[in-house]
CSV table of C-alpha atoms and ligand atoms in Angstrom, one decimal:
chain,number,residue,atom,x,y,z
H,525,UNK,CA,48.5,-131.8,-74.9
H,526,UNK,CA,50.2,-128.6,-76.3
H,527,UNK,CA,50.7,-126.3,-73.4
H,528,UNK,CA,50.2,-123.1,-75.6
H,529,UNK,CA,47.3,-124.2,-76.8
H,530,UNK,CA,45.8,-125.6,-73.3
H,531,UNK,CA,47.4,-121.6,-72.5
H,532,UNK,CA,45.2,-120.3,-75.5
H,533,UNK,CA,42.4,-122.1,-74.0
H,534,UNK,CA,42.5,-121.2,-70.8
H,535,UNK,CA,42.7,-117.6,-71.6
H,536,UNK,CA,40.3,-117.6,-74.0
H,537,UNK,CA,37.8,-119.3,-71.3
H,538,UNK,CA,38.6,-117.4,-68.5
H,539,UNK,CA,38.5,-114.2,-70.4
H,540,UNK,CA,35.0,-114.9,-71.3
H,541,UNK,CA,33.7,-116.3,-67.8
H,542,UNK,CA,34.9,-112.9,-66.4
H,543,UNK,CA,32.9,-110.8,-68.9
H,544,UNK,CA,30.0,-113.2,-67.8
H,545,UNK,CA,30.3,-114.6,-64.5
H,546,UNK,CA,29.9,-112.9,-60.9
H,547,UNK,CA,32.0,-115.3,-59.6
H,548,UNK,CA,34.8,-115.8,-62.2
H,549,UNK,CA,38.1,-113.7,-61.6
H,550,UNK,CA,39.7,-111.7,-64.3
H,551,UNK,CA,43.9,-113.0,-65.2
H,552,UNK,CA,46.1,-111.5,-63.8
H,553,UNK,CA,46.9,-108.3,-65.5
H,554,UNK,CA,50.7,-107.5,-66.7
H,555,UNK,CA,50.5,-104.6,-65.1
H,556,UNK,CA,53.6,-103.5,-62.6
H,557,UNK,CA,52.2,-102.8,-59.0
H,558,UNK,CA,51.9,-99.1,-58.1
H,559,UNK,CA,53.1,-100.5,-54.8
H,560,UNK,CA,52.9,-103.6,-52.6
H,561,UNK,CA,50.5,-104.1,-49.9
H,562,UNK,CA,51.6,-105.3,-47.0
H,563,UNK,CA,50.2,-108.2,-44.6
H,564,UNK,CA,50.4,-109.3,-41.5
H,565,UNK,CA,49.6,-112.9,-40.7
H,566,UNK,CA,47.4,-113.3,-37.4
H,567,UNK,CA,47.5,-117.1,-36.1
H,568,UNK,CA,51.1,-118.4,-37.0
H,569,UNK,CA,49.6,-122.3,-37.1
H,570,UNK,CA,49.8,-124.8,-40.1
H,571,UNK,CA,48.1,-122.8,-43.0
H,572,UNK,CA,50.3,-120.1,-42.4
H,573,UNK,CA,53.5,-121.7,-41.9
H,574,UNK,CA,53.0,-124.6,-44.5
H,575,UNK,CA,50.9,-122.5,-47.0
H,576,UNK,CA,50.4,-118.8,-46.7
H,577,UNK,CA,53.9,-117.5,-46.2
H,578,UNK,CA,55.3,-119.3,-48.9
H,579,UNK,CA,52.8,-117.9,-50.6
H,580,UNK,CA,53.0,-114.8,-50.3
H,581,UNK,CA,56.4,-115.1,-51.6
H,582,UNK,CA,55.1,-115.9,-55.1
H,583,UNK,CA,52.7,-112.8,-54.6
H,584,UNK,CA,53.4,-109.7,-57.4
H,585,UNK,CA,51.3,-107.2,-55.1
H,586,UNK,CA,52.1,-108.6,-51.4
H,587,UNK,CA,54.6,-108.6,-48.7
H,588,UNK,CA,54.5,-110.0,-45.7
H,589,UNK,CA,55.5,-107.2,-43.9
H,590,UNK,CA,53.8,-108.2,-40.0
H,591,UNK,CA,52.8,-111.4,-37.6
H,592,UNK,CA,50.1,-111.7,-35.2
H,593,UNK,CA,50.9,-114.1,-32.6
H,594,UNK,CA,50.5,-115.5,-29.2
H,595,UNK,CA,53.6,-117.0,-29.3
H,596,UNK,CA,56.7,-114.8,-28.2
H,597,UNK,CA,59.2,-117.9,-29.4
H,598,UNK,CA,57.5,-118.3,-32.4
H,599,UNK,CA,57.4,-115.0,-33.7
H,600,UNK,CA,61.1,-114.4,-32.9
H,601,UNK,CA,61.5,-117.5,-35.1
H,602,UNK,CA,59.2,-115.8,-38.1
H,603,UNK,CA,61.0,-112.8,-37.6
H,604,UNK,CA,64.2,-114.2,-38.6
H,605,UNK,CA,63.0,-116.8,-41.4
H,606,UNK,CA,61.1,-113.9,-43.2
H,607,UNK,CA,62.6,-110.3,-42.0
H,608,UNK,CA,60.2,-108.6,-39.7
H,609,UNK,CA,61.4,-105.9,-37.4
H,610,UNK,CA,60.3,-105.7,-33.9
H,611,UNK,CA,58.0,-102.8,-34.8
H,612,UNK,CA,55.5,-105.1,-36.6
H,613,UNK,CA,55.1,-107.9,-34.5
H,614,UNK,CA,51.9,-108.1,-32.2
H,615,UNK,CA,49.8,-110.1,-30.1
H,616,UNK,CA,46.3,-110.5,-29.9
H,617,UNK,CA,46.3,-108.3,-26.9
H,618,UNK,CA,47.9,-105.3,-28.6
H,619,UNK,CA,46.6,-105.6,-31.9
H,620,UNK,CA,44.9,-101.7,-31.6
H,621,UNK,CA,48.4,-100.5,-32.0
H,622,UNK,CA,48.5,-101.6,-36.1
H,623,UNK,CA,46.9,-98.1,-36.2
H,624,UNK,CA,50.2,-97.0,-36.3
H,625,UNK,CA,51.9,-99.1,-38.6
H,626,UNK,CA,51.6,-97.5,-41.9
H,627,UNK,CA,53.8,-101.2,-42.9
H,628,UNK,CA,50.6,-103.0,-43.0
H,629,UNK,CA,47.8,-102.7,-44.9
H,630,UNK,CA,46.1,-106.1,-44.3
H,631,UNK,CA,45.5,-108.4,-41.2
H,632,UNK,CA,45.0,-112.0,-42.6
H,633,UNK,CA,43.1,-114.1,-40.0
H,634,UNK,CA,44.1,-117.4,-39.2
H,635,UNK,CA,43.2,-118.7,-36.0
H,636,UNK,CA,40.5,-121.2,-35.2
H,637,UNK,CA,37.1,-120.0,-36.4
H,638,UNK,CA,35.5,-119.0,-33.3
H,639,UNK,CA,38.0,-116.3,-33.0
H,640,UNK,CA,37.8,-115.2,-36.4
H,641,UNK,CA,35.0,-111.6,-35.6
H,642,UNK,CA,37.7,-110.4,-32.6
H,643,UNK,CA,40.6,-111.0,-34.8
H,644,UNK,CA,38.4,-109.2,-37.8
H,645,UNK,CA,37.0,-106.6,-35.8
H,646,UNK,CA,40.2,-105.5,-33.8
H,647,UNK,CA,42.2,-105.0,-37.3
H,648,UNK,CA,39.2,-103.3,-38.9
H,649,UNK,CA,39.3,-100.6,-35.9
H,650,UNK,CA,42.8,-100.2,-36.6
H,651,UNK,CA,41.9,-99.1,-40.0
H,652,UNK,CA,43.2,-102.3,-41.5
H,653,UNK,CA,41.6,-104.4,-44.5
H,654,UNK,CA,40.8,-107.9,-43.7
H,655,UNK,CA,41.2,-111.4,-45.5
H,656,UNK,CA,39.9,-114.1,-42.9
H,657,UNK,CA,40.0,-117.8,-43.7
H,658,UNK,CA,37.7,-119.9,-44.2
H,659,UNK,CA,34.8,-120.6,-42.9
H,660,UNK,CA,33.9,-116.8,-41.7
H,661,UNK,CA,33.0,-117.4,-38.5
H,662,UNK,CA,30.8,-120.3,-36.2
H,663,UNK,CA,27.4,-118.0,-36.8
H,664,UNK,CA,25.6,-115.7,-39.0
H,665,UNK,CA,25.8,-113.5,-36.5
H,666,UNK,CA,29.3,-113.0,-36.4
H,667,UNK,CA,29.7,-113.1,-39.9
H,668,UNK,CA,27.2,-109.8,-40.0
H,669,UNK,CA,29.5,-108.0,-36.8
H,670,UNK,CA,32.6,-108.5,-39.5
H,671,UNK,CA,30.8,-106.8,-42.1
H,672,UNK,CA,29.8,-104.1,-40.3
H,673,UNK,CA,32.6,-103.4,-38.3
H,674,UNK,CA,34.7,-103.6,-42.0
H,675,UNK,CA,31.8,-101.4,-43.5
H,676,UNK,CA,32.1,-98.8,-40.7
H,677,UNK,CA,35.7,-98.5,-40.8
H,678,UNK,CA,35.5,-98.0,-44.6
H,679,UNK,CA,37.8,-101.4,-45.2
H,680,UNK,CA,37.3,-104.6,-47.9
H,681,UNK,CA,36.5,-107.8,-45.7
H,682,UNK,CA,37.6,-111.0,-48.2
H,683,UNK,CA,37.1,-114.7,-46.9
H,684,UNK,CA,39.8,-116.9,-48.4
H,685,UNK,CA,37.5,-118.8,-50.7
H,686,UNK,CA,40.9,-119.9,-53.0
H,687,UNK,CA,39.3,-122.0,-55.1
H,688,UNK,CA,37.3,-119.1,-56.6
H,689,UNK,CA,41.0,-118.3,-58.4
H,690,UNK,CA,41.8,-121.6,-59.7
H,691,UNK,CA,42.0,-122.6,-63.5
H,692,UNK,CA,40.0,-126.4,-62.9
H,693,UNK,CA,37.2,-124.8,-61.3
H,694,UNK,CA,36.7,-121.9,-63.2
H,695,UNK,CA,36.7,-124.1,-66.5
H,696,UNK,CA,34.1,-126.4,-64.7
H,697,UNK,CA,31.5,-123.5,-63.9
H,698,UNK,CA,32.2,-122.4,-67.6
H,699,UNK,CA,31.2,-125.0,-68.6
H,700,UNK,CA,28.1,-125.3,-66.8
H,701,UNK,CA,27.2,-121.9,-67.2
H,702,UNK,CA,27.6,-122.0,-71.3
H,703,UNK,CA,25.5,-125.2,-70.8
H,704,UNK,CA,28.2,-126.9,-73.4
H,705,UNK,CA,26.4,-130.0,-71.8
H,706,UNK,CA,23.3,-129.1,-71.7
H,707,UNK,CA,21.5,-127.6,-68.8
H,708,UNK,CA,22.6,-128.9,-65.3
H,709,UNK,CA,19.9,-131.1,-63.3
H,710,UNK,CA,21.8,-132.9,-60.4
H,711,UNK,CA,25.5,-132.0,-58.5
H,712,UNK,CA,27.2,-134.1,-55.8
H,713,UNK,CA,29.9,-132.8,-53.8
H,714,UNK,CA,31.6,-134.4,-51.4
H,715,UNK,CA,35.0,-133.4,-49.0
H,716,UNK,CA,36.5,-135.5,-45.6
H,717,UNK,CA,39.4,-136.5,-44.3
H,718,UNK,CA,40.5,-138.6,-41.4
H,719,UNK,CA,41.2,-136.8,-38.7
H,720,UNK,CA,44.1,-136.9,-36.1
H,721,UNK,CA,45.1,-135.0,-33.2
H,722,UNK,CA,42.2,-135.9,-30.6
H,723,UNK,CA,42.8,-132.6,-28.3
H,724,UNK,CA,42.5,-130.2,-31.6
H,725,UNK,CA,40.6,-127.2,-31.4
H,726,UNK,CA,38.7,-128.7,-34.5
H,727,UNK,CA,37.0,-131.0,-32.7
H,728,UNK,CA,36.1,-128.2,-29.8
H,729,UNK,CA,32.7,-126.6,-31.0
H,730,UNK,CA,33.2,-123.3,-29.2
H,731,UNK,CA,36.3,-123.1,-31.8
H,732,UNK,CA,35.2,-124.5,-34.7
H,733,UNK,CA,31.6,-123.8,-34.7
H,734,UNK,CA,31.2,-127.5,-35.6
H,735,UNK,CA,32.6,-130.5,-37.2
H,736,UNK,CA,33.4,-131.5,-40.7
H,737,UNK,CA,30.2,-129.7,-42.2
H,738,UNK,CA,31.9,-126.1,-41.5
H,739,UNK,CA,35.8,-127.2,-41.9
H,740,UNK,CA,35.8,-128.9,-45.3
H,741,UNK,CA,32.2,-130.0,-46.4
H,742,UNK,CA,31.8,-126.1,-46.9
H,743,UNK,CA,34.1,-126.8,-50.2
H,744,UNK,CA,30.9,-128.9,-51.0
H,745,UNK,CA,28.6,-126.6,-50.3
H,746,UNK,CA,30.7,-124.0,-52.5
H,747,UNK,CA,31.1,-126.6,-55.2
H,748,UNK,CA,27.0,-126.6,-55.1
H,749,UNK,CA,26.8,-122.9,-55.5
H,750,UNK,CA,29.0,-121.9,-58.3
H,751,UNK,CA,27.9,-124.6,-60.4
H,752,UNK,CA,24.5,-123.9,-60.0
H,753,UNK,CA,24.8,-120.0,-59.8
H,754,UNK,CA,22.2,-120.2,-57.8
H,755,UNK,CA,21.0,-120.1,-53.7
H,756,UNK,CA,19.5,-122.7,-52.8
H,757,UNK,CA,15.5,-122.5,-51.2
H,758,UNK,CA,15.3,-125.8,-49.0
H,759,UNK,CA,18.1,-128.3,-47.0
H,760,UNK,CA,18.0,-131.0,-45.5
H,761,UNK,CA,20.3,-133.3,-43.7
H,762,UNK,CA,21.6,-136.4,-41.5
H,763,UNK,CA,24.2,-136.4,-39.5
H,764,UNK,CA,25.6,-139.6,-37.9
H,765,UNK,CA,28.8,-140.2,-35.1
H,766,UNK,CA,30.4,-143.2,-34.3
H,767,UNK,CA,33.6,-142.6,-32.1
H,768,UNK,CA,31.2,-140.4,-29.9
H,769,UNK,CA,34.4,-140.2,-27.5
H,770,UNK,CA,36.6,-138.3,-29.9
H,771,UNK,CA,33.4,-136.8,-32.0
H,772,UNK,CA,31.8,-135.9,-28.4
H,773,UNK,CA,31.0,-131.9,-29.6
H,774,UNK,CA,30.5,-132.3,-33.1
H,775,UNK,CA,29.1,-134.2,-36.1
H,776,UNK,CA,31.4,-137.3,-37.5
H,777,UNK,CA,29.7,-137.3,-40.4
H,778,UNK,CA,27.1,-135.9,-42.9
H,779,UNK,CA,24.8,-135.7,-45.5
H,780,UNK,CA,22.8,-133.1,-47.2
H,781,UNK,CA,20.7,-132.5,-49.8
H,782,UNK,CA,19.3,-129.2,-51.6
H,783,UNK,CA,16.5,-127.9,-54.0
H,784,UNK,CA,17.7,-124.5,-56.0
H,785,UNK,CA,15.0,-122.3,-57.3
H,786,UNK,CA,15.6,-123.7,-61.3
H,787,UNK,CA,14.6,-127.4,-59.8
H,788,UNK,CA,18.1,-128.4,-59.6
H,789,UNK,CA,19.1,-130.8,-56.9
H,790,UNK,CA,22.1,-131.6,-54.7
H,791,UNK,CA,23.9,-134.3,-52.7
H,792,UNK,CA,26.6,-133.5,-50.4
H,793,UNK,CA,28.5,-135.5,-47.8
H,794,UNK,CA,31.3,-134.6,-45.3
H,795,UNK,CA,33.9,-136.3,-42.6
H,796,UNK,CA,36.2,-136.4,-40.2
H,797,UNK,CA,35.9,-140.2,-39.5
H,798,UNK,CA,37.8,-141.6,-43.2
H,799,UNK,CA,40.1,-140.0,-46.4
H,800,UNK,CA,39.1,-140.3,-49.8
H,801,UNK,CA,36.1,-137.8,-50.4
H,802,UNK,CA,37.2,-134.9,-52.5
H,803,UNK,CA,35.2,-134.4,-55.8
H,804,UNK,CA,32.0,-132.9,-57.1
H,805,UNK,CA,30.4,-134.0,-60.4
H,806,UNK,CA,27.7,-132.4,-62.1
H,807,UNK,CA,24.9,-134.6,-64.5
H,808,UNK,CA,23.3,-132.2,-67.2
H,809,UNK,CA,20.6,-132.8,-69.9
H,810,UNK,CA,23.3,-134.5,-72.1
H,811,UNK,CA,26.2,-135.6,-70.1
H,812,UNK,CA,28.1,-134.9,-67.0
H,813,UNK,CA,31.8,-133.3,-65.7
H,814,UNK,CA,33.7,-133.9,-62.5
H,815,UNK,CA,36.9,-132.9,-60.7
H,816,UNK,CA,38.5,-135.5,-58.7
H,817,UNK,CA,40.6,-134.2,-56.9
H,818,UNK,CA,38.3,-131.0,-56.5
H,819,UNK,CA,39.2,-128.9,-53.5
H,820,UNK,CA,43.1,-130.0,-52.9
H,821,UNK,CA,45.9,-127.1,-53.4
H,822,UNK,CA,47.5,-129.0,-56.3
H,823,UNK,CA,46.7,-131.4,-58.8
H,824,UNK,CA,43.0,-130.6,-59.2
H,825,UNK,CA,42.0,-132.4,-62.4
H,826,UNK,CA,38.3,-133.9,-64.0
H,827,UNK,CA,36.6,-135.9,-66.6
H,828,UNK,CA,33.6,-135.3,-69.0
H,829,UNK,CA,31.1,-137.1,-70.7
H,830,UNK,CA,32.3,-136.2,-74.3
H,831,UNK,CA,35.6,-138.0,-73.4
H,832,UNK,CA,37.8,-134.5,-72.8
H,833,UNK,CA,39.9,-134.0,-70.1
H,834,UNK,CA,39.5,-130.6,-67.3
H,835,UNK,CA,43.4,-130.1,-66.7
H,836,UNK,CA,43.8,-126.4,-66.7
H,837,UNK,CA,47.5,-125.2,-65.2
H,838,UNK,CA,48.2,-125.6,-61.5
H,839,UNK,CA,48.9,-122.7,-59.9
H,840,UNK,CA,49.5,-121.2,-56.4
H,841,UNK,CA,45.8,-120.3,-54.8
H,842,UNK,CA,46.9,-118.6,-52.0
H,843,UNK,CA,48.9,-116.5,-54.2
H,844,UNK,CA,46.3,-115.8,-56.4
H,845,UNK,CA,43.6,-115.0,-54.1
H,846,UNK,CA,46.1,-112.9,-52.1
H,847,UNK,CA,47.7,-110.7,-55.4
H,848,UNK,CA,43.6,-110.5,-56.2
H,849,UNK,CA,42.5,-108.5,-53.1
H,850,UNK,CA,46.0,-106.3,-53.1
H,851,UNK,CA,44.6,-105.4,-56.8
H,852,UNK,CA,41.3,-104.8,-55.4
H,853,UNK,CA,42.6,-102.9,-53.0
H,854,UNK,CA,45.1,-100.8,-54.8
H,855,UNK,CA,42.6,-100.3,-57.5
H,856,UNK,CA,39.5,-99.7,-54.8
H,857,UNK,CA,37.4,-102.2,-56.4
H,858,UNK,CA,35.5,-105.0,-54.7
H,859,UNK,CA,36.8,-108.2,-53.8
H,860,UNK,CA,34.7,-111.4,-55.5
H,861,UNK,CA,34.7,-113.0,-52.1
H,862,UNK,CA,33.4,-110.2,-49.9
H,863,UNK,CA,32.3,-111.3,-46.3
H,864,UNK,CA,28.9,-112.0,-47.9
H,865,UNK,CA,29.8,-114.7,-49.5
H,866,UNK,CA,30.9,-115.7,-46.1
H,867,UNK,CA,27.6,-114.9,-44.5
H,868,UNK,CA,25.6,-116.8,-47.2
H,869,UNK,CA,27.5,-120.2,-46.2
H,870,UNK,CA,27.0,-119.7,-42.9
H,871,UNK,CA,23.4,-119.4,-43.3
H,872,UNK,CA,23.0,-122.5,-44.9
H,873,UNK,CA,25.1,-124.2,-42.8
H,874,UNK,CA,22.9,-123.2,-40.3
H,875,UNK,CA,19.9,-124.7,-41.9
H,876,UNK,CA,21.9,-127.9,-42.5
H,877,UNK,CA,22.6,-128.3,-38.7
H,878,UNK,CA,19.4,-127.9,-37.9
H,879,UNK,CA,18.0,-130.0,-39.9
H,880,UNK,CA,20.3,-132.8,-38.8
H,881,UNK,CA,18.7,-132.2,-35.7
H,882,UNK,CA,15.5,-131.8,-36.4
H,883,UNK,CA,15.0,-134.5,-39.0
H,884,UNK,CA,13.2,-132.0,-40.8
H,885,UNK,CA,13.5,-130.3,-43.8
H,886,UNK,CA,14.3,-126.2,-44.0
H,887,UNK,CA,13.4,-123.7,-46.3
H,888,UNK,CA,15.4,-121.1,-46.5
H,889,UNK,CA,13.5,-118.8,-49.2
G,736,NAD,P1,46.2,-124.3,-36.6
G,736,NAD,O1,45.6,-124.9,-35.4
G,736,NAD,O2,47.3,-125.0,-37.2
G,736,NAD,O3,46.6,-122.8,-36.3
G,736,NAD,C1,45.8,-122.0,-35.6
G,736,NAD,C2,46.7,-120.8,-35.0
G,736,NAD,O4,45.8,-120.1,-34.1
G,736,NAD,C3,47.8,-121.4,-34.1
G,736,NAD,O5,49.0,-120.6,-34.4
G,736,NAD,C4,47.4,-121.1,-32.7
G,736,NAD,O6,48.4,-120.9,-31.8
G,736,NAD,C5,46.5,-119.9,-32.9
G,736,NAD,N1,45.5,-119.7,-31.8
G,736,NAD,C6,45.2,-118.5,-31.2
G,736,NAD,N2,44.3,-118.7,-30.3
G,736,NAD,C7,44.1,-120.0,-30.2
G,736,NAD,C8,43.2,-120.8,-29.3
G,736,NAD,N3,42.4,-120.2,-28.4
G,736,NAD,N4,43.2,-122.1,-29.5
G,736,NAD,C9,43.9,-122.7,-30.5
G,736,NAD,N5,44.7,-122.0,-31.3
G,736,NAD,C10,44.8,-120.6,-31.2
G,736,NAD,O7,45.0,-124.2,-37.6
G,736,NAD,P2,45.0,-124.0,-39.2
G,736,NAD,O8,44.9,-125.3,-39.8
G,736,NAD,O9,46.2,-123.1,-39.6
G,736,NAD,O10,43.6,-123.2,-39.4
G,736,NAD,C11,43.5,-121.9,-39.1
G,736,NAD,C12,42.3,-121.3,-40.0
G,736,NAD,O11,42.6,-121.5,-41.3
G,736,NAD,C13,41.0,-122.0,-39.7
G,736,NAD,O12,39.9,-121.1,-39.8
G,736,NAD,C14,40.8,-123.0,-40.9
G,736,NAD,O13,39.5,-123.3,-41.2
G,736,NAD,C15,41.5,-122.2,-42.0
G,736,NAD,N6,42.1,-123.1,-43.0
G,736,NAD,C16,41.9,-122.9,-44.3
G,736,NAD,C17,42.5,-123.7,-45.3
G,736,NAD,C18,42.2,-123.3,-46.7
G,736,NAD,O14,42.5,-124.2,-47.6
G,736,NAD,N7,41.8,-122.1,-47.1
G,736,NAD,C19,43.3,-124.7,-44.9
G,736,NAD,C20,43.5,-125.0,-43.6
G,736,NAD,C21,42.9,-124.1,-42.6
């Protein structure tokens, strides 16, 4: 294909889903940052060695100008690979003292889930704006005590939904949303891995707030909601372990289905117990699209009835969805995935537990 004109396209579509769409970002303007914003990781684990720091690297409107850890021998290794000074490293314990550090604008959360509100909490009572990883938090309660603790402090709380940035995606709910297909009926989603490590704090439910349903099927459940544009009214679910050694505090495995208000109906499914799941497809009145590989960092790339391909350009989420809330910040505007997008998941996550152990179905209307 011609990469200006798959370019042309792309800008032509993405310009018009952000005149349309809630949940469709805008390009990245040519502008020159006023200044950078500055971040401080918080959790110095895989996503933010392997992932995050890189990234913000490629970031136009970011610097990573601070580390949160409880590590001393790991932030003296940070501090040399990427430049910190002693004055902006801190640990869990003394993270009331970023008041003072005019170096850092943002705390980016990145510990286990179940730590994600004190993490949130303490840098929003240092005045600090917060980006906190997916999934918010391991209740709807928690989610709300991040929102109002960002809310009270007068600070932006994002949740670092990346694929809301990213090219594949954004064509797919374009093309739903123009109904170029015709109107959409059914979506299945579906995200697992295999997982490893049996001591993790993944498979600890006090830290993770549960198993694969809240780690990756929420990509899923994301999937399920920007296609549909809608929330959905009634869940249900079944849920299913076999190594009930390793899989002792949480789900191995799960289904879902759910009923949105326009009568459209979806099929999820999540795991820790095999690879290999990681796509969503939607059927419409004439047709259907799918990404296959839907929810990876690279390579995300679909299929569609008509015989066209989805293979918009690769780019760096974590970039992207960090450069988009320095812009939203610098330009005071809100952030397209504020903690209530968090919150929303959570709630229906909620539902979906309980239904797996209820064997009934929940309206959440
Ligand atoms: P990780 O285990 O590699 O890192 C977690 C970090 O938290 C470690 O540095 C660890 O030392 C620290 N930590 C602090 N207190 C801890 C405690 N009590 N127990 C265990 N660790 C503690 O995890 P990760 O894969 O980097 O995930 C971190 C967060 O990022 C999670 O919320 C996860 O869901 C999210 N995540 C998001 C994506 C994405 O694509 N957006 C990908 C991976 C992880």
């Amino acid at each position: 294909m011609n990469p200006l004109l798959s370019r042309r396209h792309f800008i032509k579509a993405s310009a018009f889903a952000a005149a349309a769409l809630p949940f469709v970002p805008s390009l990245s303007r040519a502008v020159e940052p006023k200044r950078q914003i500055g971040f401080a990781l918080c959790g110095l684990g895989n996503l933010s060695t392997h992932q995050l720091a890189p990234a913000l690297q490629n970031t136009k409107f970011c610097k990573l100008t601070g580390i949160i850890s409880g590590t001393p021998e790991k932030a003296k290794r940070w501090q040399a690979q990427y430049n910190i000074p002693d004055r902006n490293v801190y640990n869990y314990d003394t993270m009331a003292k970023l008041a003072d550090n005019p170096d850092i604008d943002v705390v980016y959360v990145v510990t286990p889930n179940g730590l994600h509100a004190d993490h949130t909490i303490a840098a929003a009572k240092a005045g600090k704006h917060v980006l906190c990883e997916k999934p918010m938090e391991v209740s709807a309660e928690r989610c709300q005590q991040m929102i109002d603790a960002c809310k009270a402090a007068g600070k932006q709380l994002a949740i670092g939904y990346r694929l809301h940035f990213e090219p594949n995606k954004l064509e797919c709910v374009r093309l739903v949303r123009e109904k170029v297909l015709g109107n959409l009926k059914f979506i299945e989603a579906g995200f697992g891995f295999a997982i490893g490590d049996p001591k993790q704090w993944r498979l600890k439910k006090e830290l993770s707030g549960g198993g694969p349903m809240m780690d990756v099927g929420i990509y899923a459940l994301q999937a399920m909601r920007y296609l549909s544009g809608e929330e959905p009214v009634s869940v249900s679910a079944i849920a299913t372990t076999n190594d009930t050694v390793k899989f002792r505090d949480i789900e191995e495995s799960l289904t879902w289905q759910m009923k949105f208000p326009s009568g459209i109906l979806a099929n999820g499914n999540t795991t820790y117990g095999f690879s290999g799941i990681n796509r969503f497809s939607a059927n419409t009145e004439r047709g259907w699209l799918s990404l296959n590989p839907a929810y990876s960092y690279h390579g995300l790339k679909g299929a569609r009835s008509d015989g066209q391909t989805i293979q918009m350009p690769d780019i760096d989420q974590f970039a992207a969805e960090m450069d988009d809330f320095a812009q939203c910040i610098l330009e005071n505007r809100p952030t397209r995935v504020p903690g209530e997008e968090g919150l929303r998941d959570m709630k229906i996550i909620t539902a979906i537990y309980e239904s797996a152990r209820t064997g009934k179905v929940v309206n959440l209307a």
